[in-house]
């Protein structure tokens, strides 16, 4: 297959990043050092974090509730027709990842996660069929996962994500419907060819449904959405530019990207753009196909409320633009042969963590850098505390969060104190006090990078770790400096311990 110049450059870039930034995999059965990290979840985040830990010489154990088929997390559960909606250049969850195309499908994503898991020898460090129900500390402040038979750990990375089991709410009259009803993640082996499909829900799960109906050549598709949601194009340049809002909230300039989206992307479908709720208040839907389908007459997007199901479809209260949920509208029956419930997923619970991480006003997502609970800096809940964002869950930040945890564990002088962690949270709340949503209920990727830079810059004892934190380069020199600092601290009678 002949590669286009841009594809060749992209593959070359990935090869170079792998050589420069990927930590070396440990030899088979290697005995790694402390701190030892417990990682909860064998999804994309858990596997990536574990590979960074062992690549830098620190031991890990991954606890996964499912069997080996659950490797890959949510990507192991979705349809084969599902794939990335953002460009893969924004989904480089580890430097060694090598995408063969811009928008890989579910199978290639799971394949990359599996390859990473095997490359870093994580098979021997993964416990499948082990559901974590409690995480607590012993008298030496070492973490215990469920019970002492699983060992003791210096740090914990909950990597359970934000999507658990599918939500499948019951709708009045559901038993009367003569057609098929499926959740948007349970469509493998099904077909919508020649059928009128109703998609209930207008969020990210609706994308799964849309991919399915397009792939299987449905006769028509109607998306029944309760609320307006911003839709942005499947374009890496646009997506990156939107993530450049370093303030992570609505500003006096937010009307500019919103107006440009209406003018150049929505165009004749401006009626579908939200009238309330700015672009920087919730996670937008990334999809270009829905507008194409609507313009081609193959799909319609209806705003309103589900009243009940009927024998032939859904009785629907069709609301006008700007009318709130439950407001007045035109009642009509929308007919269909198949209903896809794009109703999302239940959020996995962090309830297995100690009670003191949930104390007001410092409970998730209002934690230090959004992942470190002030009560326990040795916990880093990567990718499972956020609510809404413009950015990506599978990129550079996984390695940064993981390496920050390692730094906090091995370097007492770089470790933040609970008081200052809370002050950072208070400062962030003050800086985003004008946001129409909570300070930690929405952020952008550039704001996240600002958090990281601030964290390293504010403490001079972290400066020596900067290259390691941001790029995984040069841990030996900072560690040697830490040993010298330890000698000085021990001479002053200040002991060292892991958090």
mmCIF file with all atom_site columns, C-alpha atoms in Angstrom, residues 332-494:
data_model
loop_
_atom_site.group_PDB
_atom_site.id
_atom_site.type_symbol
_atom_site.label_atom_id
_atom_site.label_alt_id
_atom_site.label_comp_id
_atom_site.label_asym_id
_atom_site.label_entity_id
_atom_site.label_seq_id
_atom_site.pdbx_PDB_ins_code
_atom_site.Cartn_x
_atom_site.Cartn_y
_atom_site.Cartn_z
_atom_site.occupancy
_atom_site.B_iso_or_equiv
_atom_site.pdbx_formal_charge
_atom_site.auth_seq_id
_atom_site.auth_comp_id
_atom_site.auth_asym_id
_atom_site.auth_atom_id
_atom_site.pdbx_PDB_model_num
ATOM 1   C CA . UNK A 1 332 ? -46.080 13.618 17.518 1.00 0.00 ? 332 UNK A CA 1
ATOM 2   C CA . UNK A 1 333 ? -45.339 9.958  16.918 1.00 0.00 ? 333 UNK A CA 1
ATOM 3   C CA . UNK A 1 334 ? -41.901 9.349  15.437 1.00 0.00 ? 334 UNK A CA 1
ATOM 4   C CA . UNK A 1 335 ? -42.038 5.985  13.699 1.00 0.00 ? 335 UNK A CA 1
ATOM 5   C CA . UNK A 1 336 ? -39.197 3.477  13.584 1.00 0.00 ? 336 UNK A CA 1
ATOM 6   C CA . UNK A 1 337 ? -38.287 -0.204 13.248 1.00 0.00 ? 337 UNK A CA 1
ATOM 7   C CA . UNK A 1 338 ? -35.317 -0.144 15.618 1.00 0.00 ? 338 UNK A CA 1
ATOM 8   C CA . UNK A 1 339 ? -34.553 1.917  18.734 1.00 0.00 ? 339 UNK A CA 1
ATOM 9   C CA . UNK A 1 340 ? -30.989 2.529  19.871 1.00 0.00 ? 340 UNK A CA 1
ATOM 10  C CA . UNK A 1 341 ? -30.703 3.692  23.476 1.00 0.00 ? 341 UNK A CA 1
ATOM 11  C CA . UNK A 1 342 ? -27.818 6.185  23.418 1.00 0.00 ? 342 UNK A CA 1
ATOM 12  C CA . UNK A 1 343 ? -28.225 6.680  27.142 1.00 0.00 ? 343 UNK A CA 1
ATOM 13  C CA . UNK A 1 344 ? -24.595 6.424  28.135 1.00 0.00 ? 344 UNK A CA 1
ATOM 14  C CA . UNK A 1 345 ? -22.919 4.527  30.930 1.00 0.00 ? 345 UNK A CA 1
ATOM 15  C CA . UNK A 1 346 ? -23.034 4.415  34.698 1.00 0.00 ? 346 UNK A CA 1
ATOM 16  C CA . UNK A 1 347 ? -20.029 6.167  36.210 1.00 0.00 ? 347 UNK A CA 1
ATOM 17  C CA . UNK A 1 348 ? -17.753 3.747  38.111 1.00 0.00 ? 348 UNK A CA 1
ATOM 18  C CA . UNK A 1 349 ? -17.584 4.505  41.821 1.00 0.00 ? 349 UNK A CA 1
ATOM 19  C CA . UNK A 1 350 ? -14.466 5.562  43.705 1.00 0.00 ? 350 UNK A CA 1
ATOM 20  C CA . UNK A 1 351 ? -16.199 4.415  46.897 1.00 0.00 ? 351 UNK A CA 1
ATOM 21  C CA . UNK A 1 352 ? -13.449 1.889  47.608 1.00 0.00 ? 352 UNK A CA 1
ATOM 22  C CA . UNK A 1 353 ? -11.120 4.766  48.566 1.00 0.00 ? 353 UNK A CA 1
ATOM 23  C CA . UNK A 1 354 ? -10.836 5.957  52.200 1.00 0.00 ? 354 UNK A CA 1
ATOM 24  C CA . UNK A 1 355 ? -13.656 8.128  53.505 1.00 0.00 ? 355 UNK A CA 1
ATOM 25  C CA . UNK A 1 356 ? -11.370 11.097 54.190 1.00 0.00 ? 356 UNK A CA 1
ATOM 26  C CA . UNK A 1 357 ? -10.826 11.743 50.453 1.00 0.00 ? 357 UNK A CA 1
ATOM 27  C CA . UNK A 1 358 ? -14.506 12.685 50.108 1.00 0.00 ? 358 UNK A CA 1
ATOM 28  C CA . UNK A 1 359 ? -14.707 15.422 52.742 1.00 0.00 ? 359 UNK A CA 1
ATOM 29  C CA . UNK A 1 360 ? -16.312 18.710 51.739 1.00 0.00 ? 360 UNK A CA 1
ATOM 30  C CA . UNK A 1 361 ? -15.271 20.971 50.135 1.00 0.00 ? 361 UNK A CA 1
ATOM 31  C CA . UNK A 1 362 ? -12.400 18.861 48.788 1.00 0.00 ? 362 UNK A CA 1
ATOM 32  C CA . UNK A 1 363 ? -14.053 15.903 47.120 1.00 0.00 ? 363 UNK A CA 1
ATOM 33  C CA . UNK A 1 364 ? -13.734 14.859 43.475 1.00 0.00 ? 364 UNK A CA 1
ATOM 34  C CA . UNK A 1 365 ? -13.342 16.519 41.077 1.00 0.00 ? 365 UNK A CA 1
ATOM 35  C CA . UNK A 1 366 ? -12.057 19.266 43.433 1.00 0.00 ? 366 UNK A CA 1
ATOM 36  C CA . UNK A 1 367 ? -8.721  17.568 44.150 1.00 0.00 ? 367 UNK A CA 1
ATOM 37  C CA . UNK A 1 368 ? -5.161  18.781 43.667 1.00 0.00 ? 368 UNK A CA 1
ATOM 38  C CA . UNK A 1 369 ? -4.528  18.866 39.904 1.00 0.00 ? 369 UNK A CA 1
ATOM 39  C CA . UNK A 1 370 ? -7.957  17.161 39.885 1.00 0.00 ? 370 UNK A CA 1
ATOM 40  C CA . UNK A 1 371 ? -6.516  13.698 40.669 1.00 0.00 ? 371 UNK A CA 1
ATOM 41  C CA . UNK A 1 372 ? -4.621  13.920 44.001 1.00 0.00 ? 372 UNK A CA 1
ATOM 42  C CA . UNK A 1 373 ? -6.910  14.014 47.080 1.00 0.00 ? 373 UNK A CA 1
ATOM 43  C CA . UNK A 1 374 ? -5.408  16.467 49.599 1.00 0.00 ? 374 UNK A CA 1
ATOM 44  C CA . UNK A 1 375 ? -5.727  13.891 52.390 1.00 0.00 ? 375 UNK A CA 1
ATOM 45  C CA . UNK A 1 376 ? -3.532  11.391 50.487 1.00 0.00 ? 376 UNK A CA 1
ATOM 46  C CA . UNK A 1 377 ? -0.973  12.630 47.981 1.00 0.00 ? 377 UNK A CA 1
ATOM 47  C CA . UNK A 1 378 ? -0.002  9.002  47.321 1.00 0.00 ? 378 UNK A CA 1
ATOM 48  C CA . UNK A 1 379 ? -3.277  8.503  45.406 1.00 0.00 ? 379 UNK A CA 1
ATOM 49  C CA . UNK A 1 380 ? -3.533  9.644  41.781 1.00 0.00 ? 380 UNK A CA 1
ATOM 50  C CA . UNK A 1 381 ? -6.991  9.007  40.286 1.00 0.00 ? 381 UNK A CA 1
ATOM 51  C CA . UNK A 1 382 ? -6.100  9.496  36.628 1.00 0.00 ? 382 UNK A CA 1
ATOM 52  C CA . UNK A 1 383 ? -8.942  9.957  34.119 1.00 0.00 ? 383 UNK A CA 1
ATOM 53  C CA . UNK A 1 384 ? -11.740 9.060  36.512 1.00 0.00 ? 384 UNK A CA 1
ATOM 54  C CA . UNK A 1 385 ? -12.601 12.323 38.289 1.00 0.00 ? 385 UNK A CA 1
ATOM 55  C CA . UNK A 1 386 ? -13.275 14.726 35.426 1.00 0.00 ? 386 UNK A CA 1
ATOM 56  C CA . UNK A 1 387 ? -16.808 15.791 34.493 1.00 0.00 ? 387 UNK A CA 1
ATOM 57  C CA . UNK A 1 388 ? -16.507 17.704 31.190 1.00 0.00 ? 388 UNK A CA 1
ATOM 58  C CA . UNK A 1 389 ? -13.617 18.845 29.032 1.00 0.00 ? 389 UNK A CA 1
ATOM 59  C CA . UNK A 1 390 ? -12.335 19.769 25.604 1.00 0.00 ? 390 UNK A CA 1
ATOM 60  C CA . UNK A 1 391 ? -9.266  17.656 25.005 1.00 0.00 ? 391 UNK A CA 1
ATOM 61  C CA . UNK A 1 392 ? -8.504  13.968 25.204 1.00 0.00 ? 392 UNK A CA 1
ATOM 62  C CA . UNK A 1 393 ? -8.413  11.266 27.871 1.00 0.00 ? 393 UNK A CA 1
ATOM 63  C CA . UNK A 1 394 ? -5.714  9.287  26.070 1.00 0.00 ? 394 UNK A CA 1
ATOM 64  C CA . UNK A 1 395 ? -2.630  11.439 25.761 1.00 0.00 ? 395 UNK A CA 1
ATOM 65  C CA . UNK A 1 396 ? 0.475   12.992 27.321 1.00 0.00 ? 396 UNK A CA 1
ATOM 66  C CA . UNK A 1 397 ? -1.124  13.729 30.700 1.00 0.00 ? 397 UNK A CA 1
ATOM 67  C CA . UNK A 1 398 ? -1.298  10.045 31.720 1.00 0.00 ? 398 UNK A CA 1
ATOM 68  C CA . UNK A 1 399 ? 2.494   9.855  31.820 1.00 0.00 ? 399 UNK A CA 1
ATOM 69  C CA . UNK A 1 400 ? 2.777   13.239 33.550 1.00 0.00 ? 400 UNK A CA 1
ATOM 70  C CA . UNK A 1 401 ? 0.324   12.336 36.314 1.00 0.00 ? 401 UNK A CA 1
ATOM 71  C CA . UNK A 1 402 ? 2.066   8.974  36.805 1.00 0.00 ? 402 UNK A CA 1
ATOM 72  C CA . UNK A 1 403 ? 5.540   10.507 37.014 1.00 0.00 ? 403 UNK A CA 1
ATOM 73  C CA . UNK A 1 404 ? 4.318   13.232 39.376 1.00 0.00 ? 404 UNK A CA 1
ATOM 74  C CA . UNK A 1 405 ? 3.095   10.502 41.712 1.00 0.00 ? 405 UNK A CA 1
ATOM 75  C CA . UNK A 1 406 ? 6.495   8.793  41.532 1.00 0.00 ? 406 UNK A CA 1
ATOM 76  C CA . UNK A 1 407 ? 8.248   12.106 42.263 1.00 0.00 ? 407 UNK A CA 1
ATOM 77  C CA . UNK A 1 408 ? 5.990   12.796 45.250 1.00 0.00 ? 408 UNK A CA 1
ATOM 78  C CA . UNK A 1 409 ? 6.753   9.316  46.620 1.00 0.00 ? 409 UNK A CA 1
ATOM 79  C CA . UNK A 1 410 ? 10.546  9.338  46.234 1.00 0.00 ? 410 UNK A CA 1
ATOM 80  C CA . UNK A 1 411 ? 11.267  13.016 46.977 1.00 0.00 ? 411 UNK A CA 1
ATOM 81  C CA . UNK A 1 412 ? 9.878   14.342 50.288 1.00 0.00 ? 412 UNK A CA 1
ATOM 82  C CA . UNK A 1 413 ? 10.946  17.906 49.480 1.00 0.00 ? 413 UNK A CA 1
ATOM 83  C CA . UNK A 1 414 ? 8.983   17.857 46.218 1.00 0.00 ? 414 UNK A CA 1
ATOM 84  C CA . UNK A 1 415 ? 5.917   16.345 47.870 1.00 0.00 ? 415 UNK A CA 1
ATOM 85  C CA . UNK A 1 416 ? 3.041   18.847 48.348 1.00 0.00 ? 416 UNK A CA 1
ATOM 86  C CA . UNK A 1 417 ? 1.589   19.254 51.808 1.00 0.00 ? 417 UNK A CA 1
ATOM 87  C CA . UNK A 1 418 ? -2.134  18.928 52.397 1.00 0.00 ? 418 UNK A CA 1
ATOM 88  C CA . UNK A 1 419 ? -2.440  22.616 53.314 1.00 0.00 ? 419 UNK A CA 1
ATOM 89  C CA . UNK A 1 420 ? -0.937  23.796 50.019 1.00 0.00 ? 420 UNK A CA 1
ATOM 90  C CA . UNK A 1 421 ? -2.919  21.271 47.980 1.00 0.00 ? 421 UNK A CA 1
ATOM 91  C CA . UNK A 1 422 ? -6.090  22.754 49.416 1.00 0.00 ? 422 UNK A CA 1
ATOM 92  C CA . UNK A 1 423 ? -4.842  26.286 48.759 1.00 0.00 ? 423 UNK A CA 1
ATOM 93  C CA . UNK A 1 424 ? -4.299  25.400 45.082 1.00 0.00 ? 424 UNK A CA 1
ATOM 94  C CA . UNK A 1 425 ? -7.879  24.110 44.892 1.00 0.00 ? 425 UNK A CA 1
ATOM 95  C CA . UNK A 1 426 ? -9.150  27.303 46.546 1.00 0.00 ? 426 UNK A CA 1
ATOM 96  C CA . UNK A 1 427 ? -7.076  29.422 44.132 1.00 0.00 ? 427 UNK A CA 1
ATOM 97  C CA . UNK A 1 428 ? -8.479  27.573 41.110 1.00 0.00 ? 428 UNK A CA 1
ATOM 98  C CA . UNK A 1 429 ? -12.011 28.080 42.402 1.00 0.00 ? 429 UNK A CA 1
ATOM 99  C CA . UNK A 1 430 ? -11.305 31.814 42.777 1.00 0.00 ? 430 UNK A CA 1
ATOM 100 C CA . UNK A 1 431 ? -9.800  32.124 39.284 1.00 0.00 ? 431 UNK A CA 1
ATOM 101 C CA . UNK A 1 432 ? -12.841 30.373 37.775 1.00 0.00 ? 432 UNK A CA 1
ATOM 102 C CA . UNK A 1 433 ? -15.441 31.968 40.045 1.00 0.00 ? 433 UNK A CA 1
ATOM 103 C CA . UNK A 1 434 ? -17.174 33.577 37.050 1.00 0.00 ? 434 UNK A CA 1
ATOM 104 C CA . UNK A 1 435 ? -17.561 30.261 35.251 1.00 0.00 ? 435 UNK A CA 1
ATOM 105 C CA . UNK A 1 436 ? -21.229 29.284 34.724 1.00 0.00 ? 436 UNK A CA 1
ATOM 106 C CA . UNK A 1 437 ? -20.277 25.770 35.873 1.00 0.00 ? 437 UNK A CA 1
ATOM 107 C CA . UNK A 1 438 ? -18.110 24.637 38.791 1.00 0.00 ? 438 UNK A CA 1
ATOM 108 C CA . UNK A 1 439 ? -14.383 25.370 38.679 1.00 0.00 ? 439 UNK A CA 1
ATOM 109 C CA . UNK A 1 440 ? -13.568 21.668 38.227 1.00 0.00 ? 440 UNK A CA 1
ATOM 110 C CA . UNK A 1 441 ? -16.662 20.709 36.231 1.00 0.00 ? 441 UNK A CA 1
ATOM 111 C CA . UNK A 1 442 ? -15.020 21.732 32.955 1.00 0.00 ? 442 UNK A CA 1
ATOM 112 C CA . UNK A 1 443 ? -11.461 22.245 31.744 1.00 0.00 ? 443 UNK A CA 1
ATOM 113 C CA . UNK A 1 444 ? -9.482  22.329 28.526 1.00 0.00 ? 444 UNK A CA 1
ATOM 114 C CA . UNK A 1 445 ? -6.266  20.508 27.726 1.00 0.00 ? 445 UNK A CA 1
ATOM 115 C CA . UNK A 1 446 ? -4.223  23.708 27.703 1.00 0.00 ? 446 UNK A CA 1
ATOM 116 C CA . UNK A 1 447 ? -5.528  24.532 31.183 1.00 0.00 ? 447 UNK A CA 1
ATOM 117 C CA . UNK A 1 448 ? -4.384  21.068 32.266 1.00 0.00 ? 448 UNK A CA 1
ATOM 118 C CA . UNK A 1 449 ? -0.881  21.760 30.902 1.00 0.00 ? 449 UNK A CA 1
ATOM 119 C CA . UNK A 1 450 ? -0.889  25.077 32.793 1.00 0.00 ? 450 UNK A CA 1
ATOM 120 C CA . UNK A 1 451 ? -1.678  23.159 35.999 1.00 0.00 ? 451 UNK A CA 1
ATOM 121 C CA . UNK A 1 452 ? 1.315   20.896 35.410 1.00 0.00 ? 452 UNK A CA 1
ATOM 122 C CA . UNK A 1 453 ? 3.694   23.774 34.678 1.00 0.00 ? 453 UNK A CA 1
ATOM 123 C CA . UNK A 1 454 ? 2.490   25.663 37.759 1.00 0.00 ? 454 UNK A CA 1
ATOM 124 C CA . UNK A 1 455 ? 2.916   22.568 39.934 1.00 0.00 ? 455 UNK A CA 1
ATOM 125 C CA . UNK A 1 456 ? 6.558   22.122 38.908 1.00 0.00 ? 456 UNK A CA 1
ATOM 126 C CA . UNK A 1 457 ? 7.476   25.810 38.815 1.00 0.00 ? 457 UNK A CA 1
ATOM 127 C CA . UNK A 1 458 ? 6.027   26.767 42.221 1.00 0.00 ? 458 UNK A CA 1
ATOM 128 C CA . UNK A 1 459 ? 8.388   24.488 44.161 1.00 0.00 ? 459 UNK A CA 1
ATOM 129 C CA . UNK A 1 460 ? 12.168  24.849 43.477 1.00 0.00 ? 460 UNK A CA 1
ATOM 130 C CA . UNK A 1 461 ? 12.740  21.289 44.722 1.00 0.00 ? 461 UNK A CA 1
ATOM 131 C CA . UNK A 1 462 ? 10.684  20.061 41.754 1.00 0.00 ? 462 UNK A CA 1
ATOM 132 C CA . UNK A 1 463 ? 12.750  21.894 39.157 1.00 0.00 ? 463 UNK A CA 1
ATOM 133 C CA . UNK A 1 464 ? 15.309  19.090 38.957 1.00 0.00 ? 464 UNK A CA 1
ATOM 134 C CA . UNK A 1 465 ? 12.452  16.755 38.026 1.00 0.00 ? 465 UNK A CA 1
ATOM 135 C CA . UNK A 1 466 ? 11.051  18.887 35.186 1.00 0.00 ? 466 UNK A CA 1
ATOM 136 C CA . UNK A 1 467 ? 12.407  16.830 32.263 1.00 0.00 ? 467 UNK A CA 1
ATOM 137 C CA . UNK A 1 468 ? 11.400  13.617 33.998 1.00 0.00 ? 468 UNK A CA 1
ATOM 138 C CA . UNK A 1 469 ? 7.869   14.821 34.789 1.00 0.00 ? 469 UNK A CA 1
ATOM 139 C CA . UNK A 1 470 ? 7.112   16.202 31.334 1.00 0.00 ? 470 UNK A CA 1
ATOM 140 C CA . UNK A 1 471 ? 9.041   13.789 29.107 1.00 0.00 ? 471 UNK A CA 1
ATOM 141 C CA . UNK A 1 472 ? 10.186  10.848 31.226 1.00 0.00 ? 472 UNK A CA 1
ATOM 142 C CA . UNK A 1 473 ? 13.837  11.833 30.693 1.00 0.00 ? 473 UNK A CA 1
ATOM 143 C CA . UNK A 1 474 ? 16.655  11.731 33.231 1.00 0.00 ? 474 UNK A CA 1
ATOM 144 C CA . UNK A 1 475 ? 15.486  10.249 36.517 1.00 0.00 ? 475 UNK A CA 1
ATOM 145 C CA . UNK A 1 476 ? 19.021  9.185  37.602 1.00 0.00 ? 476 UNK A CA 1
ATOM 146 C CA . UNK A 1 477 ? 20.380  12.695 38.228 1.00 0.00 ? 477 UNK A CA 1
ATOM 147 C CA . UNK A 1 478 ? 17.371  13.944 40.238 1.00 0.00 ? 478 UNK A CA 1
ATOM 148 C CA . UNK A 1 479 ? 17.451  10.744 42.321 1.00 0.00 ? 479 UNK A CA 1
ATOM 149 C CA . UNK A 1 480 ? 21.115  11.294 43.130 1.00 0.00 ? 480 UNK A CA 1
ATOM 150 C CA . UNK A 1 481 ? 20.262  14.839 44.247 1.00 0.00 ? 481 UNK A CA 1
ATOM 151 C CA . UNK A 1 482 ? 17.453  13.429 46.421 1.00 0.00 ? 482 UNK A CA 1
ATOM 152 C CA . UNK A 1 483 ? 19.980  11.094 48.108 1.00 0.00 ? 483 UNK A CA 1
ATOM 153 C CA . UNK A 1 484 ? 22.163  14.088 48.951 1.00 0.00 ? 484 UNK A CA 1
ATOM 154 C CA . UNK A 1 485 ? 19.128  15.946 50.271 1.00 0.00 ? 485 UNK A CA 1
ATOM 155 C CA . UNK A 1 486 ? 18.218  12.888 52.362 1.00 0.00 ? 486 UNK A CA 1
ATOM 156 C CA . UNK A 1 487 ? 21.665  12.846 53.963 1.00 0.00 ? 487 UNK A CA 1
ATOM 157 C CA . UNK A 1 488 ? 21.252  16.492 54.901 1.00 0.00 ? 488 UNK A CA 1
ATOM 158 C CA . UNK A 1 489 ? 17.725  15.945 56.202 1.00 0.00 ? 489 UNK A CA 1
ATOM 159 C CA . UNK A 1 490 ? 18.759  12.876 58.203 1.00 0.00 ? 490 UNK A CA 1
ATOM 160 C CA . UNK A 1 491 ? 21.598  14.884 59.710 1.00 0.00 ? 491 UNK A CA 1
ATOM 161 C CA . UNK A 1 492 ? 18.996  17.403 60.838 1.00 0.00 ? 492 UNK A CA 1
ATOM 162 C CA . UNK A 1 493 ? 16.861  14.631 62.308 1.00 0.00 ? 493 UNK A CA 1
ATOM 163 C CA . UNK A 1 494 ? 14.163  14.770 59.625 1.00 0.00 ? 494 UNK A CA 1
#
